[in-house]
Coordinates of C-alpha atoms in Angstrom, one line a residue:
X155 CA 41.5 49.3 10.5
X156 CA 40.2 49.0 7.6
X157 CA 37.1 50.6 8.3
X158 CA 39.4 53.7 8.5
X159 CA 40.1 54.6 5.4
X160 CA 36.5 54.4 4.2
X161 CA 33.1 56.7 4.0
X162 CA 31.0 54.1 4.6
X163 CA 32.2 52.6 7.9
X164 CA 29.5 49.8 8.4
X165 CA 26.9 48.2 6.4
X166 CA 27.1 47.7 2.5
X167 CA 29.8 49.7 0.8
X168 CA 30.5 49.8 -2.9
X169 CA 32.5 52.1 -5.3
X170 CA 35.7 54.0 -4.2
X171 CA 35.1 52.3 -0.9
X172 CA 35.2 49.0 -2.2
X173 CA 38.6 49.8 -4.0
X174 CA 40.2 51.7 -1.0
X175 CA 39.2 48.5 0.9
X176 CA 40.8 46.1 -1.6
X177 CA 44.1 48.9 -2.3
X178 CA 44.6 48.7 1.8
X179 CA 44.6 44.9 1.6
X180 CA 46.9 44.7 -0.5
X181 CA 49.2 47.7 1.4
X182 CA 48.6 45.1 4.9
X183 CA 48.9 42.2 3.9
X184 CA 45.7 40.5 4.0
X185 CA 42.7 39.1 1.8
X186 CA 39.1 39.1 2.6
X187 CA 37.1 36.2 3.3
X188 CA 34.1 36.0 0.3
X189 CA 31.2 34.0 2.3
X190 CA 28.7 32.1 -0.1
X191 CA 25.0 32.8 1.5
X192 CA 21.7 30.6 0.9
X193 CA 19.5 32.2 4.0
X194 CA 19.5 34.6 6.6
X195 CA 20.1 32.5 9.1
X196 CA 23.7 32.4 6.7
X197 CA 23.8 35.8 6.5
X198 CA 23.4 35.9 10.4
X199 CA 26.3 33.7 11.0
X200 CA 29.0 35.8 9.0
X201 CA 28.0 38.5 10.2
X202 CA 28.2 37.7 13.7
X203 CA 31.6 36.1 12.8
X204 CA 33.1 39.4 11.1
X205 CA 31.6 41.3 13.9
X206 CA 33.4 39.3 16.4
X207 CA 36.8 39.9 14.3
X208 CA 37.0 43.2 13.3
X209 CA 36.8 42.7 9.8
X210 CA 35.6 43.7 6.5
X211 CA 33.4 40.8 4.4
X212 CA 32.1 39.7 2.0
X213 CA 29.2 38.1 1.1
X214 CA 28.1 36.8 -1.7
X215 CA 24.8 34.6 -4.4
X216 CA 26.0 31.9 -6.4
X217 CA 22.4 31.5 -8.9
X218 CA 22.2 28.2 -7.1
X219 CA 23.0 29.7 -3.6
X220 CA 19.8 33.0 -4.2
X221 CA 17.5 30.3 -6.3
X222 CA 17.3 28.9 -2.6
X223 CA 17.0 32.1 -0.9
X224 CA 14.4 32.2 -2.8
X225 CA 12.7 28.6 -1.9
X226 CA 12.9 25.6 -3.4
X227 CA 8.7 25.7 -4.2
X228 CA 9.6 28.8 -6.5
X229 CA 10.5 28.0 -10.1
X230 CA 13.3 29.8 -11.9
X231 CA 12.5 29.6 -15.5
X232 CA 14.5 32.1 -16.6
X233 CA 16.1 32.9 -14.1
X234 CA 13.1 34.1 -11.9
X235 CA 13.9 32.7 -8.5
X236 CA 17.7 33.3 -8.9
X237 CA 16.7 36.6 -9.6
X238 CA 14.0 37.1 -7.0
X239 CA 15.9 35.5 -5.0
X240 CA 19.2 37.8 -4.8
X241 CA 17.8 40.8 -4.8
X242 CA 15.6 39.2 -1.4
X243 CA 18.9 38.3 0.1
X244 CA 21.1 41.9 -1.2
X245 CA 18.0 44.4 0.6
X246 CA 18.0 41.9 3.1
X247 CA 21.5 42.0 3.7
X248 CA 21.3 45.7 3.6
X249 CA 18.7 46.4 6.7
X250 CA 20.8 44.0 9.0
X251 CA 24.4 44.7 8.1
X252 CA 24.5 47.6 9.6
X253 CA 23.9 46.8 13.4
X254 CA 26.7 44.8 12.4
X255 CA 29.3 47.9 12.6
X256 CA 31.5 46.1 9.7
X257 CA 32.4 47.4 6.5
X258 CA 29.9 44.5 3.4
X259 CA 30.8 44.1 0.4
X260 CA 27.4 43.1 -1.3
X261 CA 28.9 40.2 -4.1
X262 CA 27.4 37.9 -6.3
X263 CA 29.4 34.6 -7.4
X264 CA 30.3 32.9 -10.5
X265 CA 27.4 34.0 -13.2
X266 CA 28.3 31.7 -16.3
X267 CA 27.5 32.9 -20.0
X268 CA 24.0 30.6 -20.1
X269 CA 23.2 32.3 -16.4
X270 CA 23.6 35.9 -18.2
X271 CA 20.0 36.6 -17.3
X272 CA 20.5 36.2 -14.5
X273 CA 22.9 39.1 -14.2
X274 CA 20.9 41.0 -16.7
X275 CA 17.8 40.9 -14.0
X276 CA 20.2 41.7 -10.8
X277 CA 21.6 44.6 -13.4
X278 CA 17.8 45.8 -14.1
X279 CA 17.6 45.7 -9.5
X280 CA 20.4 47.9 -9.6
X281 CA 20.0 50.3 -12.0
X282 CA 16.7 50.9 -10.4
X283 CA 17.5 51.4 -6.9
X284 CA 20.9 53.8 -8.5
X285 CA 18.0 55.9 -9.7
X286 CA 16.9 56.0 -6.1
X287 CA 19.3 55.9 -3.8
X288 CA 22.8 56.8 -6.4
X289 CA 24.0 53.7 -5.1
X290 CA 23.8 50.3 -7.0
X291 CA 22.2 47.8 -5.1
X292 CA 24.9 45.2 -5.4
X293 CA 28.0 46.2 -4.9
X294 CA 29.9 43.7 -7.3
X295 CA 29.1 41.3 -8.9
X296 CA 31.2 38.1 -11.4
X297 CA 30.4 37.3 -14.3
X298 CA 32.9 33.9 -15.0
X299 CA 33.0 33.5 -19.2
X300 CA 36.6 31.5 -18.1
X301 CA 35.0 28.4 -20.1
X302 CA 34.7 30.6 -23.2
X303 CA 36.9 32.0 -25.8
X304 CA 39.3 34.4 -24.6
X305 CA 38.1 36.9 -27.0
X306 CA 34.2 36.2 -26.1
X307 CA 35.2 36.4 -22.5
X308 CA 36.5 39.6 -22.3
X309 CA 34.4 41.6 -25.0
X310 CA 31.2 40.5 -23.3
X311 CA 32.9 41.3 -19.5
X312 CA 33.6 45.4 -21.3
X313 CA 29.8 45.1 -22.3
X314 CA 28.8 44.6 -18.5
X315 CA 31.8 46.5 -17.5
X316 CA 30.1 49.3 -19.4
X317 CA 27.0 48.9 -17.9
X318 CA 28.1 48.9 -13.8
X319 CA 30.1 51.8 -14.4
X320 CA 27.3 54.5 -14.5
X321 CA 26.5 53.0 -10.6
X322 CA 30.4 52.6 -9.8
X323 CA 30.0 49.3 -9.3
X324 CA 32.6 46.3 -8.7
X325 CA 32.8 43.8 -11.1
X326 CA 34.9 40.5 -10.9
X327 CA 36.1 38.3 -13.9
X328 CA 37.5 35.2 -14.2
X329 CA 40.0 34.1 -16.8
X330 CA 41.5 30.2 -16.0
X331 CA 38.8 27.7 -15.6
X332 CA 38.9 26.5 -11.4
X333 CA 38.6 23.0 -11.5
X334 CA 35.9 20.4 -9.4
X335 CA 32.6 20.7 -8.5
X336 CA 30.6 23.9 -7.2
X337 CA 26.6 25.3 -8.2
X338 CA 26.1 22.8 -10.1
X339 CA 29.3 23.2 -12.6
X340 CA 31.8 20.6 -13.2
X341 CA 35.4 21.0 -14.7
X342 CA 36.7 17.7 -12.8
X343 CA 38.2 16.5 -15.4
X344 CA 39.2 19.8 -17.8
X345 CA 42.5 19.6 -19.1
X346 CA 45.1 20.5 -16.1
X347 CA 46.5 23.7 -18.9
X348 CA 43.2 25.3 -18.6
X349 CA 43.8 26.0 -15.1
X350 CA 47.1 28.6 -14.9
X351 CA 46.2 31.8 -16.5
X352 CA 49.1 33.7 -19.0
X353 CA 50.5 36.4 -18.3
X354 CA 49.6 37.9 -21.4
X355 CA 45.8 37.4 -21.0
X356 CA 46.0 38.9 -17.8
X357 CA 47.8 41.8 -18.9
X358 CA 45.2 42.5 -22.1
X359 CA 42.3 42.5 -19.8
X360 CA 43.5 44.8 -17.6
X361 CA 44.7 47.6 -20.4
X362 CA 41.2 47.0 -21.8
X363 CA 38.7 47.0 -18.8
X364 CA 40.5 50.1 -17.6
X365 CA 39.8 52.2 -20.1
X366 CA 36.6 51.4 -19.0
X367 CA 36.6 51.8 -15.0
X368 CA 38.8 51.1 -12.1
X369 CA 36.1 48.9 -10.8
X370 CA 37.1 45.4 -11.3
X371 CA 39.4 41.8 -10.3
X372 CA 40.5 39.5 -12.1
X373 CA 39.8 35.7 -10.6
X374 CA 43.5 34.0 -12.7
X375 CA 43.1 30.5 -12.6
X376 CA 46.6 29.3 -10.7
X377 CA 45.6 25.4 -10.1
X378 CA 42.3 26.1 -8.1
X379 CA 39.8 23.8 -7.7
X380 CA 36.4 24.4 -6.2
X381 CA 36.4 21.7 -3.3
X382 CA 38.6 19.8 -0.6
X383 CA 40.1 16.8 -2.2
X384 CA 43.5 14.6 -0.6
X385 CA 46.5 16.3 0.0
X386 CA 48.8 16.3 -3.5
X387 CA 45.8 16.2 -5.4
X388 CA 46.1 19.7 -6.3
X389 CA 49.0 21.3 -7.1
X390 CA 48.3 25.4 -6.8
X391 CA 50.9 27.8 -8.1
X392 CA 50.8 31.3 -6.3
X393 CA 53.8 32.1 -8.0
X394 CA 52.6 33.0 -10.9
X395 CA 50.9 35.5 -9.9
X396 CA 53.7 38.0 -8.8
X397 CA 54.9 37.0 -12.9
X398 CA 51.2 39.1 -13.5
X399 CA 51.3 41.8 -11.7
X400 CA 55.4 41.9 -12.6
X401 CA 54.3 41.5 -16.2
X402 CA 51.4 44.0 -16.3
X403 CA 53.9 46.8 -14.4
X404 CA 56.3 46.7 -17.3
X405 CA 54.0 46.7 -20.1
X406 CA 52.4 50.0 -18.8
X407 CA 55.7 51.3 -17.3
X408 CA 53.7 51.6 -14.1
X409 CA 55.9 53.6 -11.8
X410 CA 53.9 53.9 -7.6
X411 CA 52.5 51.1 -7.5
X412 CA 54.0 46.7 -7.8
X413 CA 50.5 45.3 -7.6
X414 CA 47.6 47.4 -9.8
X415 CA 46.0 44.4 -10.6
X416 CA 43.3 43.1 -7.7
X417 CA 43.4 39.4 -7.9
X418 CA 41.0 36.8 -6.1
X419 CA 41.8 33.0 -5.1
X420 CA 38.8 31.0 -6.4
X421 CA 38.8 27.3 -4.8
X422 CA 40.4 28.5 -1.2
X423 CA 39.2 25.5 0.6
X424 CA 40.9 23.0 2.0
X425 CA 44.8 25.2 1.2
X426 CA 47.5 25.7 3.6
X427 CA 48.3 28.8 5.0
X428 CA 51.4 29.1 2.8
X429 CA 49.5 29.3 0.4
X430 CA 47.2 31.9 0.9
X431 CA 49.8 33.3 3.1
X432 CA 51.9 33.3 -1.2
X433 CA 48.5 34.4 -3.1
X434 CA 48.2 37.2 -0.8
X435 CA 51.7 38.5 -1.1
X436 CA 51.2 38.7 -4.3
X437 CA 48.4 41.2 -4.6
X438 CA 45.4 39.0 -4.0
X439 CA 42.7 40.9 -2.1
X440 CA 39.6 37.9 -2.3
X441 CA 39.5 34.5 -1.0
X442 CA 36.5 32.2 -2.1
X443 CA 36.5 29.5 1.0
X444 CA 32.8 27.9 0.4
X445 CA 33.5 24.1 0.6
X446 CA 35.1 25.0 4.2
X447 CA 32.5 27.2 5.6
X448 CA 29.4 25.0 4.4
X449 CA 31.4 21.7 7.0
X450 CA 31.7 24.7 9.8
X451 CA 27.9 25.1 9.7
X452 CA 26.8 21.9 8.8
X453 CA 28.4 20.7 11.8
X454 CA 27.6 23.0 13.8
X455 CA 23.8 21.4 13.2
X456 CA 25.3 17.6 13.4
X457 CA 27.1 18.3 16.7
X458 CA 23.6 19.7 17.8
X459 CA 21.5 16.7 16.4
X460 CA 23.4 14.1 18.1
X461 CA 23.9 15.9 21.3
X462 CA 20.7 16.3 21.7
X463 CA 18.8 12.7 20.3
X464 CA 17.3 11.8 22.6
X465 CA 15.2 15.2 23.0
X466 CA 14.4 15.4 19.8
X467 CA 13.2 12.1 18.2
X468 CA 9.6 12.8 20.1
X469 CA 7.8 16.2 21.4
X470 CA 6.9 14.1 25.4
X471 CA 9.2 12.0 27.0
X472 CA 13.1 12.3 27.1
X473 CA 16.1 11.2 29.4
X474 CA 14.5 14.2 32.2
X475 CA 11.1 12.3 32.7
X476 CA 9.0 10.1 30.8
X477 CA 6.4 13.5 30.6
X478 CA 9.1 16.0 30.2
X479 CA 8.0 18.5 26.6
X480 CA 10.8 18.8 24.4
X481 CA 10.0 22.0 22.5
X482 CA 12.5 23.8 23.7
X483 CA 14.7 21.4 22.0
X484 CA 12.9 21.6 19.2
X485 CA 12.8 25.4 18.3
X486 CA 15.6 27.4 19.1
X487 CA 14.3 31.0 20.2
X488 CA 15.8 34.2 21.7
X489 CA 14.1 32.8 25.2

């Protein structure tokens, strides 16, 4: 099991444990699902699935999901709700995760240029937590400057990795745009060429960031699209990831590792099993599949509401009798 290589076997991990976990993924040919959580119930559902599968898991909050965790009634001026919600989610996950017996990577999702104040606020919380506990609050963060110039993307990412490095914190970055729409960012009309990252860019990122810290991963574009679309509309080319690895190995003259880059598969929802297997074989360690899991979560609610429709229409009265109360169908409790 993956936990065998970790110093922390259960609950939130960070630093060298995250690196060991991702290297184990590459060696054993699997990737960890990254699940966007927006509430305590989505956290619990995810942790239960990980426990039952005896699998490590990545729990992450997006900027919008974090604001929802705080509550839709909270003003998000200056990213205040997103900062408060993500910190609340982190503390909740830290509190309950050890009970589920699996390693958890506590992560945050896409942070575009306009959302950098959100990341700054979370890093403030990380540094405070680190001062008191000798580890960051979050295992890792994602900075997504893929819509900016490559130079700005890399320069800014490097600055954030320099801030994260003293805490042993992981940083995920994106190069090459992920198409589709997610969390208010719409890339449905983006130029198709922007969906595919070049090996030279991957090498430049690897070389620049490795000089700061080994704790980083790259979400490289290989035709990825957020959401689920009609078969044939999305052209994934995971074989490009193999070229990235080979180019880095050649340029850096690496002798003992044919997958030096920790790669991330964004927009995994709707992909075929073979596309997953191919991407994983080329060094992908993390897969985002938010749309599929949103639908799975909604399915459960939908099916319950439909099957119990006659018990949910009124507080009193159902097919079992005109005077039968319906509280137990409306309020789900432990009894």
